[in-house]
Amino acid sequence: MAASVASHLPLALSLLHTVATQYPGLTKSQPTTNPSAPSVPTATFTIALPGSKSNGANNGASSNGNQTSGQATSAAPAAGTPLSTPPANLNGSPLCQYCHTKPKYVDGVKTHLYCSKSCAASAKTNGNQATSNSQHSGSSTTGNCDFCHSRPKFPGHPFCSKACAKNASSSTHSGGNPKGTCQAPGCTKPTHVNKDGTYGDYCSLSHKTLGETLCLLCLQNPKQTNSHFCSKACADNAEKQGPMILEVPAGHVTFRSVSDQFKASWRHPGTKCPPVKRVYKIVSTQASLAAFNAYKATVEAKGQFVAAGRSAGNENRRWHGTKRECHFGDKGQTQFCGSPTCSLCCIVKTSFDLSLFGKKTGWGRFGKGIYTSSTSSKSNDYSTNDCRCSLKAILLNKVIVGKGCKVTQDNTTLTAPPPGYDSVLAEKGGNLNYDELVVYTNDAIRPSFLVMYEA
Ligand SMILES: *[C@@H]1O[C@H](CO)[C@@H](O)[C@H](O)[C@H]1NC(C)=O
Ligand SMILES: *[C@@H]1O[C@H](CO)[C@@H](O)[C@H](O)[C@H]1NC(C)=O
Ligand SMILES: *[C@@H]1O[C@H](CO)[C@@H](O)[C@H](O)[C@H]1NC(C)=O
Ligand SMILES: [Zn+2]
Ligand SMILES: [Zn+2]
Ligand SMILES: [Zn+2]
Ligand SMILES: [Zn+2]
């Protein structure tokens, strides 16, 4: 099945097109991780939380300035540049050319085309012409023009004519893949070209599936279902290198989930949701994650949210906009700037810190807490650039809502949630246009994604 897709490219291309067209409808993601959470938008006061040298637990690894060096922090899966697998993998997909599901067999010297002897034998008997010589050029030069889809290809070229080749190369691509090279690791094949002349992200369905689910650390193997990583080794390795950010490839399911939430929660009337340009996974230190998980466990033990069909601790994804002084998050910029007043770098590095609360902007309307929003357009108001940067930055955070106390009136004296509650949910109404979620302890929140969008 998979093999026939690979060896009959025109069919694969039309299949891909069908899939691509149906895509948006297939992958609607929820605005929040929890349907039972307040469905009303919440808002944020973005209290600037300046740098935190004082946040001991999270600070350990961040002072040697070395923690992200050499990491694949910003590397999208560039064609032909596998990041940590044997060079033999330059030969194309890391997956077996026959079954397209298992990795190619590596015997320590070279990477074979197939995962096993049985796949190799099947490939031969089925007349599959996938050899190392034909896999890059053979299949893509038959059938109709990759641009117009109506005229046969000029022999040896993906397009029928110079006009189509020119149009194809000038078409810009929404996912940042202007050259039209397959985004799967190590693959240098041209991508499927859509009817409107825009490029797809992958050369084939199997590479599409692989590319959309890549492990965010090694960018080689498919991630596990409930993890950003392919293996315990990659997960541990990433945590050990935290704090850091890992760029999420544009075609990835995680990119889509985050950017869909951004779009779905852009609610300010009369404004247009700006396009998301980049998404980074924020990797915290092991100590920081352990403290967050311990807090989550105590809230869960008290509130039994899982039994009620919610997430553990009633965890939700909420936005926070803040000040950026540097180019962190811009193309290729994954190193913290080190300025103690660059709130973005400080929060990504050591998470939110209440001990610094109010230093810049004073108390919030609901007291001494950390403010987030389910409304991206609300948090956008608090995202500021203290730099000449063309993109804006916003954080998507994991927040332990627990049992939220609904309040309608400001109460600037709060320093903790009212007794029996874990957070404050400021309801829309009164003098609030958008709701807010406030937590009063550092370990109730961790930044999870950094989202860069057009200003
Ligand atoms: C920092 O990185 C360099 C290479 O980039 C390495 O030689 C050195 O051991 C590292 N230092 C620490 C403290 O990790
Ligand atoms: C190429 O693009 C131009 C301008 O976008 C358009 O007018 C022309 O028809 C296109 N040519 C083909 C062959 O599609
Ligand atoms: C504000 O919160 C404090 C502490 O929970 C409470 O004692 C006080 O009554 C609240 N004030 C108003 C106006 O709700
Ligand atoms: Zn053409
Ligand atoms: Zn490919
Ligand atoms: Zn991995
Ligand atoms: Zn910075």
Coordinates of N, CA and C in Angstrom, one line a residue, residues 207-335:
H207 N 5.9 10.7 4.2 CA 6.8 11.7 4.8 C 6.0 12.8 5.5
K208 N 4.7 13.0 5.0 CA 3.9 14.0 5.6 C 3.6 13.5 7.0
T209 N 3.2 12.3 7.2 CA 2.9 11.7 8.5 C 4.1 11.8 9.4
L210 N 5.3 11.5 8.9 CA 6.5 11.5 9.7 C 6.8 13.0 10.1
G211 N 6.7 13.9 9.1 CA 7.1 15.3 9.4 C 6.2 15.9 10.4
E212 N 4.9 15.5 10.4 CA 4.0 16.1 11.3 C 4.1 15.7 12.7
T213 N 4.8 14.6 12.9 CA 4.9 14.0 14.3 C 6.3 13.8 14.8
L214 N 7.2 14.6 14.2 CA 8.6 14.4 14.6 C 8.9 14.7 16.0
C215 N 9.8 13.9 16.6 CA 10.3 14.2 17.9 C 11.0 15.6 17.9
L216 N 10.6 16.5 18.9 CA 11.1 17.9 18.8 C 12.6 18.0 19.1
L217 N 13.2 17.0 19.7 CA 14.6 17.1 20.0 C 15.5 16.5 18.8
C218 N 15.2 15.3 18.4 CA 16.1 14.7 17.4 C 15.6 15.0 16.0
L219 N 14.4 15.4 15.8 CA 13.8 15.7 14.5 C 14.0 14.5 13.5
Q220 N 14.1 13.3 14.0 CA 14.3 12.2 13.2 C 13.2 11.1 13.2
N221 N 12.8 10.8 14.5 CA 11.8 9.7 14.6 C 10.5 10.3 15.0
P222 N 9.4 9.6 14.8 CA 8.1 10.0 15.2 C 8.0 10.1 16.7
K223 N 7.4 11.2 17.2 CA 7.2 11.4 18.7 C 6.2 10.4 19.2
Q224 N 6.3 10.2 20.5 CA 5.3 9.3 21.1 C 4.0 10.1 21.4
T225 N 2.9 9.4 21.5 CA 1.6 10.1 21.5 C 1.5 11.2 22.6
N226 N 1.8 10.9 23.8 CA 1.6 11.9 24.8 C 2.9 12.6 25.2
S227 N 3.8 12.8 24.3 CA 5.1 13.4 24.6 C 5.5 14.2 23.4
H228 N 6.4 15.1 23.6 CA 7.0 15.9 22.5 C 8.2 15.1 21.9
F229 N 8.5 14.0 22.5 CA 9.8 13.3 22.1 C 9.5 11.8 21.7
C230 N 10.5 11.2 21.0 CA 10.3 9.9 20.5 C 10.6 8.8 21.5
S231 N 11.4 9.2 22.5 CA 11.9 8.1 23.4 C 12.2 8.8 24.8
K232 N 12.5 7.9 25.7 CA 12.9 8.4 27.0 C 14.2 9.1 26.9
A233 N 15.1 8.5 26.1 CA 16.4 9.1 25.9 C 16.3 10.6 25.4
C234 N 15.5 10.8 24.4 CA 15.3 12.2 23.9 C 14.6 13.1 25.0
A235 N 13.6 12.6 25.7 CA 12.9 13.4 26.7 C 13.9 13.8 27.8
D236 N 14.7 12.8 28.2 CA 15.7 13.1 29.3 C 16.7 14.0 28.8
N237 N 17.2 13.8 27.6 CA 18.2 14.6 27.0 C 17.8 16.1 26.9
A238 N 16.5 16.3 26.5 CA 16.0 17.6 26.4 C 15.9 18.3 27.8
E239 N 15.3 17.6 28.7 CA 15.2 18.1 30.1 C 16.5 18.5 30.7
K240 N 17.5 17.7 30.4 CA 18.8 17.9 30.9 C 19.4 19.2 30.4
Q241 N 19.0 19.6 29.2 CA 19.5 20.8 28.6 C 18.7 22.0 28.8
G242 N 17.5 21.8 29.5 CA 16.7 23.0 29.8 C 17.4 23.9 30.8
P243 N 17.0 25.2 30.9 CA 15.9 25.7 30.0 C 16.4 26.1 28.6
M244 N 15.6 25.8 27.7 CA 15.9 26.1 26.3 C 14.6 26.1 25.5
I245 N 14.7 26.5 24.3 CA 13.5 26.4 23.4 C 13.9 25.6 22.2
L246 N 12.9 24.8 21.7 CA 13.1 24.0 20.5 C 12.1 24.4 19.5
E247 N 12.5 24.8 18.3 CA 11.6 25.2 17.3 C 10.7 24.0 16.8
V248 N 9.4 24.3 16.7 CA 8.5 23.3 16.2 C 8.3 23.5 14.7
P249 N 8.6 22.4 13.9 CA 8.5 22.6 12.5 C 7.1 23.1 12.0
A250 N 7.1 23.9 11.0 CA 5.8 24.5 10.6 C 4.7 23.5 10.3
G251 N 5.0 22.3 9.7 CA 4.0 21.4 9.4 C 3.6 20.5 10.5
H252 N 4.1 20.7 11.7 CA 4.0 19.7 12.8 C 2.6 19.8 13.4
V253 N 2.1 18.7 14.0 CA 0.8 18.7 14.6 C 0.8 19.7 15.8
T254 N 1.9 19.8 16.5 CA 2.0 20.7 17.6 C 2.0 22.2 17.2
F255 N 2.6 22.5 16.1 CA 2.5 23.8 15.6 C 1.1 24.2 15.3
R256 N 0.4 23.2 14.7 CA -1.0 23.5 14.3 C -1.9 23.6 15.5
S257 N -1.7 22.8 16.5 CA -2.5 22.9 17.8 C -2.3 24.2 18.4
V258 N -1.1 24.7 18.5 CA -0.8 26.0 19.1 C -1.3 27.1 18.3
S259 N -1.1 27.1 17.0 CA -1.5 28.2 16.2 C -3.0 28.2 16.0
D260 N -3.7 27.1 16.1 CA -5.1 27.0 16.0 C -5.7 27.6 17.3
Q261 N -5.1 27.4 18.4 CA -5.6 28.0 19.7 C -5.4 29.5 19.6
F262 N -4.3 29.9 19.1 CA -4.1 31.4 18.9 C -5.2 32.0 18.1
K263 N -5.5 31.3 17.0 CA -6.5 31.9 16.1 C -7.9 31.8 16.7
A264 N -8.2 30.7 17.3 CA -9.6 30.5 17.8 C -9.8 31.4 19.0
S265 N -8.8 31.8 19.7 CA -9.0 32.7 20.9 C -8.7 34.2 20.6
W266 N -8.6 34.5 19.3 CA -8.4 35.9 19.0 C -9.8 36.5 18.8
R267 N -10.2 37.2 19.8 CA -11.7 37.6 19.9 C -12.0 39.1 19.8
H268 N -11.0 39.9 19.8 CA -11.3 41.3 19.7 C -12.0 41.7 18.4
P269 N -13.2 42.3 18.6 CA -13.9 42.6 17.4 C -13.2 43.7 16.6
G270 N -13.3 43.6 15.2 CA -12.7 44.6 14.4 C -11.2 44.5 14.2
T271 N -10.6 43.4 14.7 CA -9.2 43.2 14.5 C -9.0 41.8 13.8
K272 N -8.0 41.7 13.0 CA -7.7 40.5 12.3 C -6.6 39.7 13.0
C273 N -6.8 38.4 13.1 CA -5.8 37.6 13.8 C -4.5 37.6 13.0
P274 N -3.4 38.0 13.5 CA -2.2 38.0 12.7 C -1.7 36.6 12.5
P275 N -1.0 36.3 11.4 CA -0.5 34.9 11.2 C 0.6 34.6 12.2
V276 N 0.6 33.3 12.6 CA 1.7 32.8 13.5 C 2.8 32.4 12.6
K277 N 4.0 32.9 12.9 CA 5.2 32.7 12.0 C 6.1 31.5 12.6
R278 N 6.2 31.5 13.9 CA 7.0 30.4 14.5 C 6.5 30.0 15.8
V279 N 6.7 28.7 16.1 CA 6.3 28.2 17.5 C 7.5 27.5 18.0
Y280 N 7.8 27.8 19.3 CA 8.9 27.0 20.0 C 8.3 26.3 21.2
K281 N 8.8 25.1 21.4 CA 8.5 24.4 22.6 C 9.5 24.9 23.7
I282 N 8.9 25.2 24.8 CA 9.8 25.7 25.9 C 10.1 24.5 26.8
V283 N 11.4 24.2 27.0 CA 11.8 23.1 27.8 C 12.4 23.6 29.1
S284 N 11.6 23.3 30.2 CA 12.1 23.8 31.5 C 13.1 22.8 32.1
T285 N 13.7 23.3 33.2 CA 14.6 22.3 33.9 C 13.9 21.2 34.5
Q286 N 14.6 20.1 34.8 CA 13.9 19.0 35.5 C 13.4 19.4 36.8
A287 N 14.1 20.3 37.6 CA 13.7 20.7 38.9 C 12.4 21.6 38.8
S288 N 12.4 22.4 37.8 CA 11.2 23.2 37.6 C 10.0 22.4 37.2
L289 N 10.1 21.5 36.4 CA 9.0 20.6 36.0 C 8.6 19.8 37.1
A290 N 9.5 19.3 37.9 CA 9.2 18.5 39.1 C 8.3 19.2 40.1
A291 N 8.7 20.5 40.3 CA 7.9 21.3 41.3 C 6.5 21.6 40.7
F292 N 6.4 21.8 39.4 CA 5.1 22.0 38.8 C 4.2 20.8 38.9
N293 N 4.8 19.6 38.6 CA 4.1 18.4 38.7 C 3.7 18.0 40.1
A294 N 4.5 18.4 41.1 CA 4.2 18.1 42.5 C 3.0 19.0 42.9
Y295 N 3.0 20.2 42.5 CA 1.9 21.1 42.8 C 0.6 20.6 42.2
K296 N 0.7 20.2 40.9 CA -0.4 19.6 40.2 C -1.0 18.4 40.9
A297 N -0.1 17.6 41.4 CA -0.6 16.4 42.1 C -1.4 16.7 43.4
T298 N -0.9 17.7 44.1 CA -1.6 18.1 45.3 C -3.0 18.7 45.0
V299 N -3.1 19.5 44.0 CA -4.4 20.1 43.6 C -5.3 19.0 43.1
E300 N -4.7 18.0 42.3 CA -5.5 16.9 41.8 C -6.1 16.0 43.0
A301 N -5.2 15.8 44.0 CA -5.6 15.0 45.1 C -6.8 15.6 45.8
K302 N -6.7 16.9 46.0 CA -7.8 17.6 46.6 C -9.1 17.7 45.8
G303 N -8.9 17.9 44.5 CA -10.1 18.2 43.7 C -10.7 17.1 42.8
Q304 N -9.9 16.0 42.7 CA -10.3 14.9 41.9 C -10.9 15.3 40.5
F305 N -10.1 16.0 39.8 CA -10.6 16.5 38.5 C -10.6 15.5 37.4
V306 N -9.6 14.5 37.5 CA -9.6 13.5 36.5 C -10.9 12.7 36.5
A307 N -11.3 12.4 37.7 CA -12.6 11.6 37.9 C -13.8 12.3 37.3
A308 N -13.7 13.6 37.2 CA -14.8 14.4 36.7 C -14.6 14.7 35.2
G309 N -13.6 14.0 34.6 CA -13.4 14.1 33.2 C -12.6 15.2 32.7
R310 N -11.9 15.9 33.7 CA -11.0 17.0 33.3 C -9.6 16.5 33.3
S311 N -8.7 17.4 33.1 CA -7.2 17.1 33.1 C -6.8 17.1 34.6
A312 N -5.7 16.5 34.9 CA -5.1 16.4 36.2 C -4.9 17.9 36.7
G313 N -5.4 18.2 37.9 CA -5.3 19.5 38.4 C -6.1 20.6 37.7
N314 N -6.9 20.1 36.8 CA -7.7 21.0 35.9 C -6.7 22.0 35.2
E315 N -5.7 21.4 34.6 CA -4.7 22.1 33.8 C -5.3 22.7 32.5
N316 N -5.0 23.9 32.3 CA -5.4 24.6 31.0 C -4.3 25.3 30.4
R317 N -4.4 25.6 29.1 CA -3.4 26.4 28.3 C -3.9 27.8 28.2
R318 N -3.1 28.7 28.8 CA -3.5 30.1 28.8 C -2.4 31.0 28.3
W319 N -2.8 32.2 27.7 CA -1.8 33.1 27.1 C -1.3 34.1 28.1
H320 N -0.1 34.6 27.8 CA 0.5 35.6 28.6 C 1.4 36.5 27.7
G321 N 1.1 37.8 27.6 CA 1.9 38.6 26.8 C 2.8 39.4 27.7
T322 N 4.0 39.7 27.2 CA 5.0 40.4 28.1 C 6.0 41.2 27.3
K323 N 6.9 41.8 27.9 CA 7.9 42.6 27.3 C 9.1 41.8 26.8
R324 N 9.5 42.1 25.6 CA 10.7 41.5 25.0 C 11.7 42.6 24.7
E325 N 13.0 42.5 25.2 CA 14.0 43.5 25.0 C 14.9 43.1 23.8
C326 N 14.9 41.8 23.5 CA 16.0 41.3 22.6 C 15.3 40.6 21.4
H327 N 16.2 39.9 20.6 CA 15.6 39.2 19.5 C 15.3 37.7 19.7
F328 N 15.2 37.4 21.0 CA 14.8 36.0 21.4 C 13.5 35.6 20.7
G329 N 13.6 34.5 20.0 CA 12.4 34.0 19.2 C 12.4 34.4 17.8
D330 N 13.2 35.4 17.4 CA 13.3 35.7 16.0 C 14.1 34.5 15.3
K331 N 14.1 34.6 14.0 CA 14.7 33.5 13.2 C 16.1 33.1 13.7
G332 N 16.2 31.9 14.2 CA 17.5 31.4 14.6 C 17.9 31.9 16.0
Q333 N 17.1 32.7 16.7 CA 17.5 33.3 17.9 C 16.9 32.5 19.1
T334 N 17.8 31.6 19.6 CA 17.3 30.8 20.7 C 18.1 30.9 22.0
Q335 N 18.9 31.9 22.1 CA 19.7 32.1 23.3 C 19.1 33.3 24.1

